[in-house]
Each structure stands twice: as C-alpha cells, then as structure tokens.
Coordinates of C-alpha atoms and ligand atoms in Angstrom, one line a residue:
X193 CA -7.5 22.0 -13.5
X194 CA -7.9 21.9 -9.8
X195 CA -4.9 23.3 -8.1
X196 CA -2.6 20.6 -6.7
X197 CA -4.4 17.9 -8.6
X198 CA -3.2 16.6 -11.9
X199 CA -5.9 15.8 -14.5
X200 CA -5.1 14.4 -17.9
X201 CA -6.4 11.5 -19.9
X202 CA -3.4 9.2 -20.4
X203 CA -3.2 6.3 -22.7
X204 CA -0.7 3.5 -22.1
X205 CA 1.2 4.6 -25.2
X206 CA 2.0 7.9 -23.5
X207 CA 3.8 6.1 -20.6
X208 CA 7.5 5.8 -21.0
X209 CA 8.4 2.1 -20.4
X210 CA 11.9 3.0 -19.4
X211 CA 10.8 5.1 -16.4
X212 CA 8.2 3.0 -14.6
X213 CA 8.2 3.3 -10.8
X214 CA 9.3 0.1 -9.3
X215 CA 7.4 0.4 -6.1
X216 CA 4.0 2.1 -5.8
X217 CA 2.4 2.7 -2.4
X218 CA -1.3 3.5 -2.2
X219 CA -3.5 5.0 0.5
X220 CA -6.9 3.7 -0.5
X221 CA -9.0 6.5 0.9
X222 CA -12.7 7.5 0.5
X223 CA -14.5 4.2 0.7
X224 CA -16.9 5.6 3.3
X225 CA -17.6 8.8 1.5
X226 CA -18.2 7.0 -1.8
X227 CA -20.7 4.8 -0.1
X228 CA -22.4 7.7 1.7
X229 CA -22.8 9.6 -1.6
X230 CA -24.6 6.5 -2.9
X231 CA -26.8 6.1 0.1
X232 CA -25.0 2.8 1.0
X233 CA -23.5 1.6 4.3
X234 CA -19.8 2.2 4.7
X235 CA -19.0 -1.4 4.3
X236 CA -20.3 -1.4 0.8
X237 CA -17.6 1.1 0.1
X238 CA -14.9 -1.2 1.4
X239 CA -16.3 -4.1 -0.7
X240 CA -16.3 -1.9 -3.8
X241 CA -12.7 -1.0 -2.8
X242 CA -11.7 -4.6 -3.3
X243 CA -12.7 -4.3 -7.0
X244 CA -10.4 -1.3 -7.3
X245 CA -7.5 -3.5 -5.9
X246 CA -8.2 -6.0 -8.8
X247 CA -8.1 -3.1 -11.3
X248 CA -4.8 -1.8 -9.9
X249 CA -3.2 -5.3 -10.0
X250 CA -4.0 -5.6 -13.7
X251 CA -2.9 -2.0 -14.5
X252 CA 0.4 -2.4 -12.5
X253 CA 1.1 -5.6 -14.4
X254 CA 0.4 -3.9 -17.7
X255 CA 3.0 -1.2 -17.2
X256 CA 5.5 -3.3 -15.3
X257 CA 5.3 -2.0 -11.8
X258 CA 7.1 -4.6 -9.6
X259 CA 5.6 -3.9 -6.1
X260 CA 2.3 -2.4 -5.0
X261 CA 2.0 -1.7 -1.2
X262 CA -1.6 -1.1 -0.1
X263 CA -2.5 0.6 3.2
X264 CA -5.3 -1.8 4.1
X265 CA -5.7 -1.2 7.8
X266 CA -3.7 1.2 10.0
X267 CA -2.8 0.8 13.7
X268 CA -5.2 3.8 14.2
X269 CA -8.1 2.1 12.4
X270 CA -9.0 0.2 15.6
X271 CA -10.7 3.4 16.7
X272 CA -13.5 2.7 14.2
X273 CA -16.9 1.1 15.3
X274 CA -16.5 -2.6 16.1
X275 CA -18.8 -3.6 13.3
X276 CA -16.7 -1.8 10.7
X277 CA -13.4 -3.2 12.2
X278 CA -14.9 -6.7 12.1
X279 CA -15.9 -6.3 8.5
X280 CA -12.5 -5.0 7.5
X281 CA -10.9 -7.9 9.2
X282 CA -13.1 -10.3 7.2
X283 CA -12.0 -8.7 3.9
X284 CA -8.6 -10.3 3.5
X285 CA -10.2 -13.7 3.9
X286 CA -12.9 -12.9 1.4
X287 CA -10.6 -11.2 -1.1
X288 CA -7.9 -13.8 -1.0
X289 CA -10.1 -16.8 -1.0
X290 CA -12.1 -15.5 -4.0
X291 CA -9.1 -14.1 -5.9
X292 CA -6.3 -16.6 -5.2
X293 CA -6.7 -18.4 -8.5
X294 CA -6.7 -15.2 -10.5
X295 CA -3.8 -13.9 -8.6
X296 CA -1.8 -17.0 -9.3
X297 CA -2.8 -16.8 -13.0
X298 CA -1.4 -13.3 -13.0
X299 CA 1.8 -14.5 -11.3
X300 CA 1.2 -12.2 -8.3
X301 CA 3.0 -12.7 -5.0
X302 CA 0.9 -11.8 -2.0
X303 CA 2.8 -10.4 0.9
X304 CA 1.9 -8.7 4.2
X305 CA 3.6 -6.2 6.4
X306 CA 2.2 -5.1 9.8
X307 CA 1.9 -6.2 13.3
X308 CA 0.3 -9.5 14.1
X309 CA -0.9 -8.5 17.6
X310 CA -4.6 -7.8 17.8
X311 CA -5.3 -9.3 14.4
X312 CA -7.9 -12.0 14.5
X313 CA -6.7 -15.6 13.9
X314 CA -8.9 -15.9 10.8
X315 CA -7.4 -12.8 9.2
X316 CA -3.8 -13.9 9.9
X317 CA -4.5 -17.3 8.6
X318 CA -6.0 -16.0 5.4
X319 CA -3.1 -13.7 4.6
X320 CA -0.4 -16.3 5.5
X321 CA -2.1 -18.9 3.4
X322 CA -2.2 -16.5 0.5
X323 CA 1.5 -15.7 1.0
X324 CA 2.2 -19.4 0.9
X325 CA 0.1 -20.2 -2.1
X326 CA 1.7 -17.5 -4.1
X327 CA 5.3 -17.7 -2.9
X328 CA 6.6 -19.4 -6.0
X329 CA 5.2 -16.7 -8.3
X330 CA 7.7 -14.3 -9.8
X331 CA 5.5 -11.3 -10.9
X332 CA 4.0 -8.3 -9.1
X333 CA 4.4 -8.2 -5.4
X334 CA 1.0 -7.3 -3.9
X335 CA 1.9 -6.2 -0.4
X336 CA -0.9 -5.5 2.1
X337 CA 0.0 -3.2 5.0
X338 CA -2.3 -4.7 7.7
X339 CA -2.4 -3.3 11.2
X340 CA 0.5 -1.1 10.1
X341 CA 1.7 2.2 11.6
X342 CA 4.9 3.9 10.7
X343 CA 5.8 5.4 14.0
X344 CA 5.2 2.1 15.7
X345 CA 7.4 0.4 13.1
X346 CA 10.2 2.9 13.8
X347 CA 9.9 2.4 17.6
X348 CA 9.9 -1.4 17.2
X349 CA 13.0 -1.2 14.9
X350 CA 14.8 1.0 17.4
X351 CA 14.0 -1.4 20.3
X352 CA 15.3 -4.4 18.2
X353 CA 18.5 -2.5 17.4
X354 CA 19.0 -1.7 21.1
X355 CA 18.6 -5.3 21.9
X356 CA 21.1 -6.4 19.3
X357 CA 23.6 -3.8 20.5
X358 CA 23.2 -5.0 24.1
X359 CA 23.6 -8.6 23.0
X360 CA 26.8 -7.6 21.2
X361 CA 25.4 -8.5 17.7
X362 CA 26.2 -5.1 16.3
X363 CA 28.0 -2.0 17.6
X364 CA 26.6 1.5 17.9
X365 CA 29.2 2.6 15.2
X366 CA 27.8 0.2 12.7
X367 CA 24.3 1.6 12.8
X368 CA 23.6 3.7 9.7
X369 CA 20.6 4.2 7.5
X370 CA 21.1 0.9 5.6
X371 CA 21.4 -1.1 8.9
X372 CA 18.4 0.8 10.3
X373 CA 16.4 -0.1 7.2
X374 CA 17.1 -3.7 7.8
X375 CA 15.1 -3.6 11.0
X376 CA 12.1 -2.2 9.2
X377 CA 9.2 -4.4 8.0
X378 CA 10.0 -3.3 4.5
X379 CA 13.6 -4.7 4.6
X380 CA 13.0 -6.8 1.5
X381 CA 11.7 -4.0 -0.6
X382 CA 13.1 -0.8 -2.2
X383 CA 11.6 2.4 -1.0
X384 CA 8.4 3.4 -2.8
X385 CA 9.0 5.6 -5.8
X386 CA 5.5 6.8 -6.0
X387 CA 2.7 7.3 -3.4
X388 CA -0.9 7.5 -4.6
X389 CA -3.6 8.8 -2.2
X390 CA -7.2 8.9 -3.3
X391 CA -10.2 11.0 -2.2
X392 CA -8.5 14.4 -2.1
X393 CA -6.9 14.1 1.3
X394 CA -3.4 15.5 1.3
X395 CA -1.5 13.7 4.1
X396 CA 0.5 10.6 4.8
X397 CA -1.4 9.3 7.8
X398 CA 1.5 7.4 9.4
X399 CA 2.2 5.3 6.3
X400 CA 5.8 4.4 5.5
X401 CA 7.3 7.6 6.8
X402 CA 10.8 6.3 6.9
X403 CA 10.6 4.7 3.5
X404 CA 8.9 7.7 1.8
X405 CA 11.7 10.3 2.4
X406 CA 12.1 10.8 -1.4
X407 CA 8.9 9.3 -2.7
X408 CA 7.0 11.3 -5.3
X409 CA 3.5 12.1 -4.0
X410 CA 0.4 12.0 -6.1
X411 CA -3.1 12.9 -5.0
X412 CA -6.3 12.3 -6.8
X413 CA -9.9 13.4 -6.0
X414 CA -11.3 10.1 -7.0
X415 CA -12.6 8.0 -4.2
X416 CA -10.9 4.6 -3.9
X417 CA -13.9 2.5 -5.2
X418 CA -13.8 4.7 -8.3
X419 CA -10.1 4.3 -8.9
X420 CA -9.4 2.5 -12.2
X421 CA -6.7 1.8 -14.8
X422 CA -7.0 5.3 -16.2
X423 CA -6.3 6.9 -12.8
X424 CA -3.3 4.6 -12.3
X425 CA -1.9 5.5 -15.7
X426 CA -2.4 9.2 -14.9
X427 CA -0.4 8.8 -11.7
X428 CA 2.4 7.0 -13.6
X429 CA 2.4 9.6 -16.3
X430 CA 2.6 12.5 -13.7
X431 CA 5.4 10.6 -11.9
X432 CA 7.3 10.6 -15.2
X433 CA 7.1 14.4 -15.5
X434 CA 8.8 14.9 -12.2
X435 CA 12.6 15.4 -11.9
X436 CA 13.9 13.2 -9.1
X437 CA 17.0 14.6 -7.6
X438 CA 17.2 12.9 -4.2
X439 CA 18.7 16.1 -2.7
X440 CA 21.2 16.6 -5.5
X441 CA 21.0 19.1 -8.4
Ligands
FPP607 C1 -10.2 4.2 3.8 O1 -11.5 4.7 3.5 C2 -10.2 2.7 3.6 C3 -9.8 1.8 4.6 C4 -9.5 2.2 6.0 C5 -9.8 0.4 4.3 C6 -9.3 0.1 3.0 C7 -9.5 -1.4 2.7 C8 -9.9 -1.9 1.6 C9 -10.1 -1.1 0.3 C10 -10.0 -3.3 1.4 C11 -8.8 -4.1 1.9 C12 -8.8 -5.4 1.4 C13 -8.0 -6.4 1.7 C14 -8.0 -7.6 0.9 C15 -7.1 -6.3 2.9 P1 -12.4 5.3 4.6 O2 -13.2 4.2 5.2 O3 -11.4 6.0 5.6 O4 -13.2 6.3 3.8 P2 -13.7 7.7 4.3 O5 -12.5 8.5 4.6 O6 -14.5 8.2 3.1 O7 -14.6 7.5 5.5

C-alpha cells in the first residue's frame, strides 16, 4: 500500500448502511494530467471528467449519500489560458442540457454555490435553468461549486455581517458560529462529512475551509476521469473506519 493512500477493493455489501456520510465534497483533480498521459488536449480530460460525475451520482444514490458538492471551477481557475477557461465555462451548459432528463429520472436536485460575477451569461443561465428544472426532486443534491473560493466566501460573509450589525439587524453579541454559518453560501447544507480529492495531491486548495473543520479527508491517486463507483465505495469504506470525535474523546 502506498503510504497515505488507502487501497482496498470494496463491494457495496462491505459498506455499513447506518454510517453513510451525508455530505461528500469532491475536488475533481487530474483531468489535465490524465489527458496528457493519453496524448490528448487538456479539454479532453475535462470532458472525460463529466463522465466521472455521472458515475459518482449513480454511486452516491446507490449508497444513500444525500449531498455531493463538486469543485467545478475555483476563483483561482481564471488564471488558466483563456481557451481552457472558455471551455470549462461551456461545460455546465453541455452537461446539464445533455443530462437533465437522466438527472430528473434519478430524482437529483441540481444546485450551485459560488460567485456570479465574471461568470458568462450562458453558464449562469444553464445552471439556473437546471436548478429550476430539478427543484421539485427530492433525492441527491448535486451541488456545483462554480467560481467558488473559500477565503472570498469568508470575506463576503464578514462584510454582510458588518452591514447587518451597522443596520441594527443583529448585534455583535449575537454573532456565533451558527450565525456566521448562516452568512455562508452553504447555509442550506450540513458541513461535509467526507472530502475526496483525486490525483494524489494532498491539499484543500481554498475549498470549503470553514465548512471542513471536522471533515474526514480522503485522497486517491486516481485521476478524476478514472474515478468510478469502486473508488467511491473505497472512500466511503475508509470513512467508516475512522473514529470521528469532533474534538471530544
Ligand atoms: C482539475 O483538473 C479540474 C478542474 C479545474 C475542472 C473540473 C471540472 C469538471 C470535471 C467538469 C465540470 C463540469 C460541470 C458540469 C460544471 P486539472 O485541470 O487541474 O488537472 P491537472 O491538475 O492534471 O492539470
């Protein structure tokens, strides 16, 4: 076994149905390297990454995960070449247009968190339409973090709190972790129980820093386009071996 990486073949029967993480956050990393290894352009990696999303939705539904939050585009990803950024911005439209019927069939609710500014109109339109068309579903929440950055989120929340204090809507004394959480983009969701990051990188990359204070971290060497049901089950199984104490004993 590679140090720091869990490797075991896990069947669904080995997963304990009474200890399923409610919220799984995923950093979908390694699309570019996967493509490069195959002699393909980077965008082919992103396209293959969309297939991995479909596999994860199915696997999450199978084991009963309630929320999957995917890091689809970070506030730092604008530094990439314009051609790649444009391609990434076209993916929500392509994915959601192609997959909306299937997502509805699987009772999936599409959601988005992130900052609207700088996102092209067509990208916003595609995700908002998908949100609308799946809003009556009651199953898995598939939450895309698009133009999302955790530090920016915390700064924006702080500014909004200051405004509300100055406007007399809340007092300084009332501000606590619960109230602060209500100013975050994730206010409707519980904190992630499990984070999965693919491609062997071992960092959080400004993803849900406030929300992941007690999240279990799982890293796999698989590149995102390779990620499949088996990898997902492995991550859930490994999560179930952890003792979560939340600072207690
Ligand atoms: C990281 O790999 C991946 C991304 C920055 C983009 C992930 C996006 C998708 C998989 C598709 C999103 C789809 C929708 C519907 C929004 P990388 O490019 O950093 O890979 P590298 O580290 O190997 O270069």
